[in-house]
mmCIF file with all atom_site columns, C-alpha atoms in Angstrom:
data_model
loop_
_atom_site.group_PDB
_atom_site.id
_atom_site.type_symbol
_atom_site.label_atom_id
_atom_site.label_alt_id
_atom_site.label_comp_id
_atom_site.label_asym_id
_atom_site.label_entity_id
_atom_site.label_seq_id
_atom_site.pdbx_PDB_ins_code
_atom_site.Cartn_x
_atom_site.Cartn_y
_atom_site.Cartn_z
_atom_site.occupancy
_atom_site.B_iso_or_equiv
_atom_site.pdbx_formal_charge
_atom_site.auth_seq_id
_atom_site.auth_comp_id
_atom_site.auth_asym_id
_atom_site.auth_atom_id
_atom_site.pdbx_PDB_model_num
ATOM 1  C CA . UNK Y 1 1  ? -32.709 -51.978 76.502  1.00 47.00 ? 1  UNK Y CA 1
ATOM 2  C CA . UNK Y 1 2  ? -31.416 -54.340 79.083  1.00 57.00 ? 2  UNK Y CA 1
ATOM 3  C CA . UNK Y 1 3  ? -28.138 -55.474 77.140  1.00 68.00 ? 3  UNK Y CA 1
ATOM 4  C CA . UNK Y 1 4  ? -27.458 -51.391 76.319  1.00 76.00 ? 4  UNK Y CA 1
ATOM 5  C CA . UNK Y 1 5  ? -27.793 -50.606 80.350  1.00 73.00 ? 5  UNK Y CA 1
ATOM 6  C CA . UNK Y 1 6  ? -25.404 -53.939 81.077  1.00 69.00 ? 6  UNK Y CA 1
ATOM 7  C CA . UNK Y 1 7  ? -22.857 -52.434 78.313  1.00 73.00 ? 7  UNK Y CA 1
ATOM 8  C CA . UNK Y 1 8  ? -23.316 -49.323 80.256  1.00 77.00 ? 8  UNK Y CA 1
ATOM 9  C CA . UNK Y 1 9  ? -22.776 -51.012 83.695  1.00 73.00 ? 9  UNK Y CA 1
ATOM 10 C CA . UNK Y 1 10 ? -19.932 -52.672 82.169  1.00 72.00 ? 10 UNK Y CA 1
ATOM 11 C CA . UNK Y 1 11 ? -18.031 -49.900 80.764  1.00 79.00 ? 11 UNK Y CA 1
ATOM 12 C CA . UNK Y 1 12 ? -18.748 -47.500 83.547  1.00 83.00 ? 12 UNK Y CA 1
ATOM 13 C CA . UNK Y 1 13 ? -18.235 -49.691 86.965  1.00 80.00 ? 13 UNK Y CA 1
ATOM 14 C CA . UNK Y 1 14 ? -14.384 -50.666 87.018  1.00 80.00 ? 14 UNK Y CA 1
ATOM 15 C CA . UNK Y 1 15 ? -13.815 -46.832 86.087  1.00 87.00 ? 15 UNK Y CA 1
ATOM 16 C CA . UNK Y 1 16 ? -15.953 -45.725 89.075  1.00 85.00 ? 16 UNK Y CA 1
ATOM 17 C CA . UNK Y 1 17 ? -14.294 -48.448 91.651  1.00 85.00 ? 17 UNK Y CA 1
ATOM 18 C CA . UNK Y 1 18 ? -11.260 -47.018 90.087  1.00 87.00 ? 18 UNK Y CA 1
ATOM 19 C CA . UNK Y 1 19 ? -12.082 -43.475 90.948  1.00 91.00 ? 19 UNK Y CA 1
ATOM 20 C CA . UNK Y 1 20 ? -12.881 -44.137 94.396  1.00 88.00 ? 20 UNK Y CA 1
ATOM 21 C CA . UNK Y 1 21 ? -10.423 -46.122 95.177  1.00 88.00 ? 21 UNK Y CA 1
ATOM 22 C CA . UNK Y 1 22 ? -7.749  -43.626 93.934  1.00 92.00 ? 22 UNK Y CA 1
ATOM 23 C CA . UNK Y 1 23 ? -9.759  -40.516 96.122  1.00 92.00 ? 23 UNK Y CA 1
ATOM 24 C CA . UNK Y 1 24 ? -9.932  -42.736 99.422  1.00 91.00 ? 24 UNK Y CA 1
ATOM 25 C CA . UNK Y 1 25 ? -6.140  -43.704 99.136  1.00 92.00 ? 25 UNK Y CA 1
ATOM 26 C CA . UNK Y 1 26 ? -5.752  -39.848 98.945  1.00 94.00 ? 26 UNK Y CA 1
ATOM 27 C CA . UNK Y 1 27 ? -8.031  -38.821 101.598 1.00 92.00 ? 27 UNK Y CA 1
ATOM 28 C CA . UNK Y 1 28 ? -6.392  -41.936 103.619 1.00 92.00 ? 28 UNK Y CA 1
ATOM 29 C CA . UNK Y 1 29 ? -3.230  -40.290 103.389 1.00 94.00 ? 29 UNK Y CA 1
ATOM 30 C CA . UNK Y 1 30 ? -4.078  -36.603 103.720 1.00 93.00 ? 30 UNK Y CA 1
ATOM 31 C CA . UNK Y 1 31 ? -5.298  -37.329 106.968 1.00 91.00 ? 31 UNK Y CA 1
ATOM 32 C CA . UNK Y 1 32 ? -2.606  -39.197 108.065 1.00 90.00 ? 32 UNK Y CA 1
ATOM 33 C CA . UNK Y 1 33 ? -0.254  -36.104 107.496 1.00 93.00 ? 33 UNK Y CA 1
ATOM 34 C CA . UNK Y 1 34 ? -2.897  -33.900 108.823 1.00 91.00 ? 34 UNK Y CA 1
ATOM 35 C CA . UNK Y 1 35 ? -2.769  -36.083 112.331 1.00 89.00 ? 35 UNK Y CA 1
ATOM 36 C CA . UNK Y 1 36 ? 0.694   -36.111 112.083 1.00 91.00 ? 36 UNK Y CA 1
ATOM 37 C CA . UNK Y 1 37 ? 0.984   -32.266 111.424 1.00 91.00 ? 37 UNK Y CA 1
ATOM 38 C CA . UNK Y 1 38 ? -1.710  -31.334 114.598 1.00 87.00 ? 38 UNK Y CA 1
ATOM 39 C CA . UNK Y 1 39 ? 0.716   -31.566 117.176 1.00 84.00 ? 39 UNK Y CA 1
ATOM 40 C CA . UNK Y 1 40 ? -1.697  -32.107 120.043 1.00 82.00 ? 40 UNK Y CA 1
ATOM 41 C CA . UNK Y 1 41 ? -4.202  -30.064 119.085 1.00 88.00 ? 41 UNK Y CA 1
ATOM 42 C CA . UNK Y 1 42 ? -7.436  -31.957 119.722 1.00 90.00 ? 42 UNK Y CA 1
ATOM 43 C CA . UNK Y 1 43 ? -9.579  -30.057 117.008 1.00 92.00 ? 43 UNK Y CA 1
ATOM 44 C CA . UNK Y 1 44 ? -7.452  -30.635 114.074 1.00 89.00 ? 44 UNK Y CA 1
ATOM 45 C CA . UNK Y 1 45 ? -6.556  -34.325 115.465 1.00 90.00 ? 45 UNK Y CA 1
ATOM 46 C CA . UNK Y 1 46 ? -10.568 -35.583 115.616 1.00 92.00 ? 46 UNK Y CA 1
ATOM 47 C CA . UNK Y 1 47 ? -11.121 -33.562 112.032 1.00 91.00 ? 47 UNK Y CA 1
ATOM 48 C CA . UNK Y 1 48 ? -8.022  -35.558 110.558 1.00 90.00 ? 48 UNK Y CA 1
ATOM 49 C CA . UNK Y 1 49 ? -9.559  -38.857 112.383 1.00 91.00 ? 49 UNK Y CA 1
ATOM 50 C CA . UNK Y 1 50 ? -12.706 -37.942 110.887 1.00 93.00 ? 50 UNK Y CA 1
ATOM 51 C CA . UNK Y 1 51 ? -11.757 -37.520 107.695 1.00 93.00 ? 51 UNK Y CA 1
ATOM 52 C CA . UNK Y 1 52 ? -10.487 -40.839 107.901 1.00 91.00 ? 52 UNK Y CA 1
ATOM 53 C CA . UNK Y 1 53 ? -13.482 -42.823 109.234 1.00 93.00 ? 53 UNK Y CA 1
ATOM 54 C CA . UNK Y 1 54 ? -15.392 -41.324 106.192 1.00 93.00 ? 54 UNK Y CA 1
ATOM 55 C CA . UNK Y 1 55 ? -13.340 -42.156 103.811 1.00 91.00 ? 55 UNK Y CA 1
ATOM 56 C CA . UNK Y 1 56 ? -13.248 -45.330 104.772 1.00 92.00 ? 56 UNK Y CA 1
ATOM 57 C CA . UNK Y 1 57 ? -16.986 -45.346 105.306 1.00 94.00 ? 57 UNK Y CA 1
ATOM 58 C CA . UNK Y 1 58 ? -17.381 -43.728 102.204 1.00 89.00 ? 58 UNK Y CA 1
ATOM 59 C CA . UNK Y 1 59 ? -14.832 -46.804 100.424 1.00 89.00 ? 59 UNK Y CA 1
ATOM 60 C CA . UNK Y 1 60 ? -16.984 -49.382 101.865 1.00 92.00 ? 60 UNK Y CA 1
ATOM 61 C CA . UNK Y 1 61 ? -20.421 -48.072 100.297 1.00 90.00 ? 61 UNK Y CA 1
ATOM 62 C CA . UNK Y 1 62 ? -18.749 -48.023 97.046  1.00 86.00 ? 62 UNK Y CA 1
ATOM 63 C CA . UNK Y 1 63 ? -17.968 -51.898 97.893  1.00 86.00 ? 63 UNK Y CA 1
ATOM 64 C CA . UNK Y 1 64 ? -21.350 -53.027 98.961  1.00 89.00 ? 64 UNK Y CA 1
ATOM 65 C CA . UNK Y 1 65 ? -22.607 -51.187 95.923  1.00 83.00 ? 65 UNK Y CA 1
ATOM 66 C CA . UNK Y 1 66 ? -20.494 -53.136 93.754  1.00 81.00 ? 66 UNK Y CA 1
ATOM 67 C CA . UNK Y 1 67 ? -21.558 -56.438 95.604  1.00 84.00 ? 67 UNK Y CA 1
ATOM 68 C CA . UNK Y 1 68 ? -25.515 -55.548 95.120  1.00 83.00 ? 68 UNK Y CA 1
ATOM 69 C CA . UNK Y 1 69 ? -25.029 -54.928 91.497  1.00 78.00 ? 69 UNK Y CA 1
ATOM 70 C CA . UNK Y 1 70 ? -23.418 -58.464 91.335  1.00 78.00 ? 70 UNK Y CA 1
ATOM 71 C CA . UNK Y 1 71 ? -26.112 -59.900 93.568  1.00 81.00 ? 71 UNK Y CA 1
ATOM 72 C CA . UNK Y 1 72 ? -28.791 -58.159 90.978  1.00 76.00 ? 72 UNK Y CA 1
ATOM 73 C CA . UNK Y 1 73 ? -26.735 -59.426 88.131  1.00 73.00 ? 73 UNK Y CA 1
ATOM 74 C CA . UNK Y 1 74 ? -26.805 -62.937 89.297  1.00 76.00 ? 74 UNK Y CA 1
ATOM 75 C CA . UNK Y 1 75 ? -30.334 -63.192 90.389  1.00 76.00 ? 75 UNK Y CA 1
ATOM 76 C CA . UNK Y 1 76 ? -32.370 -60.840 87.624  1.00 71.00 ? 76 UNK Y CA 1
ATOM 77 C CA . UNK Y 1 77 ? -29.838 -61.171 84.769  1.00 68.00 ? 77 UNK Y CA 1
ATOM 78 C CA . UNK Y 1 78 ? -29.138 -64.597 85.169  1.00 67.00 ? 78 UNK Y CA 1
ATOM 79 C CA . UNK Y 1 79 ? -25.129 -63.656 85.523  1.00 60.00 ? 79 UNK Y CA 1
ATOM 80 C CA . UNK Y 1 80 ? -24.294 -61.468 82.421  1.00 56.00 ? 80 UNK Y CA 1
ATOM 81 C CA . UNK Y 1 81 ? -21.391 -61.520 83.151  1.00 54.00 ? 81 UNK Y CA 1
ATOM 82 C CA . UNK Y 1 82 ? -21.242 -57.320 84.472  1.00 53.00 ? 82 UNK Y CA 1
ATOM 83 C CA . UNK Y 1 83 ? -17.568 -57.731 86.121  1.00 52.00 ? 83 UNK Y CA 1
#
């Protein structure tokens, strides 16, 4: 069962980093033209900068997740070799 979840792991992980790296690059640059577009209006300036900060929040758990599967990988699976 272990080598059918690392096959799974394998397969699905590069598409999911994939995925969110393709939907923060697009929230990234939504907000941008949302800032851009608020002409001074403080609400719809700090809901564009907030966007931003979670997507990149939201980018950066993806990340760690990655690096604690390869940390599990390396440690239980003895380096299989996921990515």
């Amino acid at each position: 069962a272990t080598g059918l979840i690392g096959q799974i792991v394998t397969k699905i992980l590069p598409i999911v980093l994939t995925i969110g790296g393709f939907i923060t690059v697009i929230v990234i640059i939504i907000s941008g033209i949302q800032f851009v577009l608020s002409s001074g209006n403080p609400e719809a300036a700090a809901a564009a900068k907030n966007r931003l900060v979670y997507a990149i929040i939201g980018f950066i758990i993806i990340v760690l997740a990655f690096g604690v599967l390869q940390i599990v990988n390396r440690i239980f699976l003895g380096n299989t070799g996921i990515v």
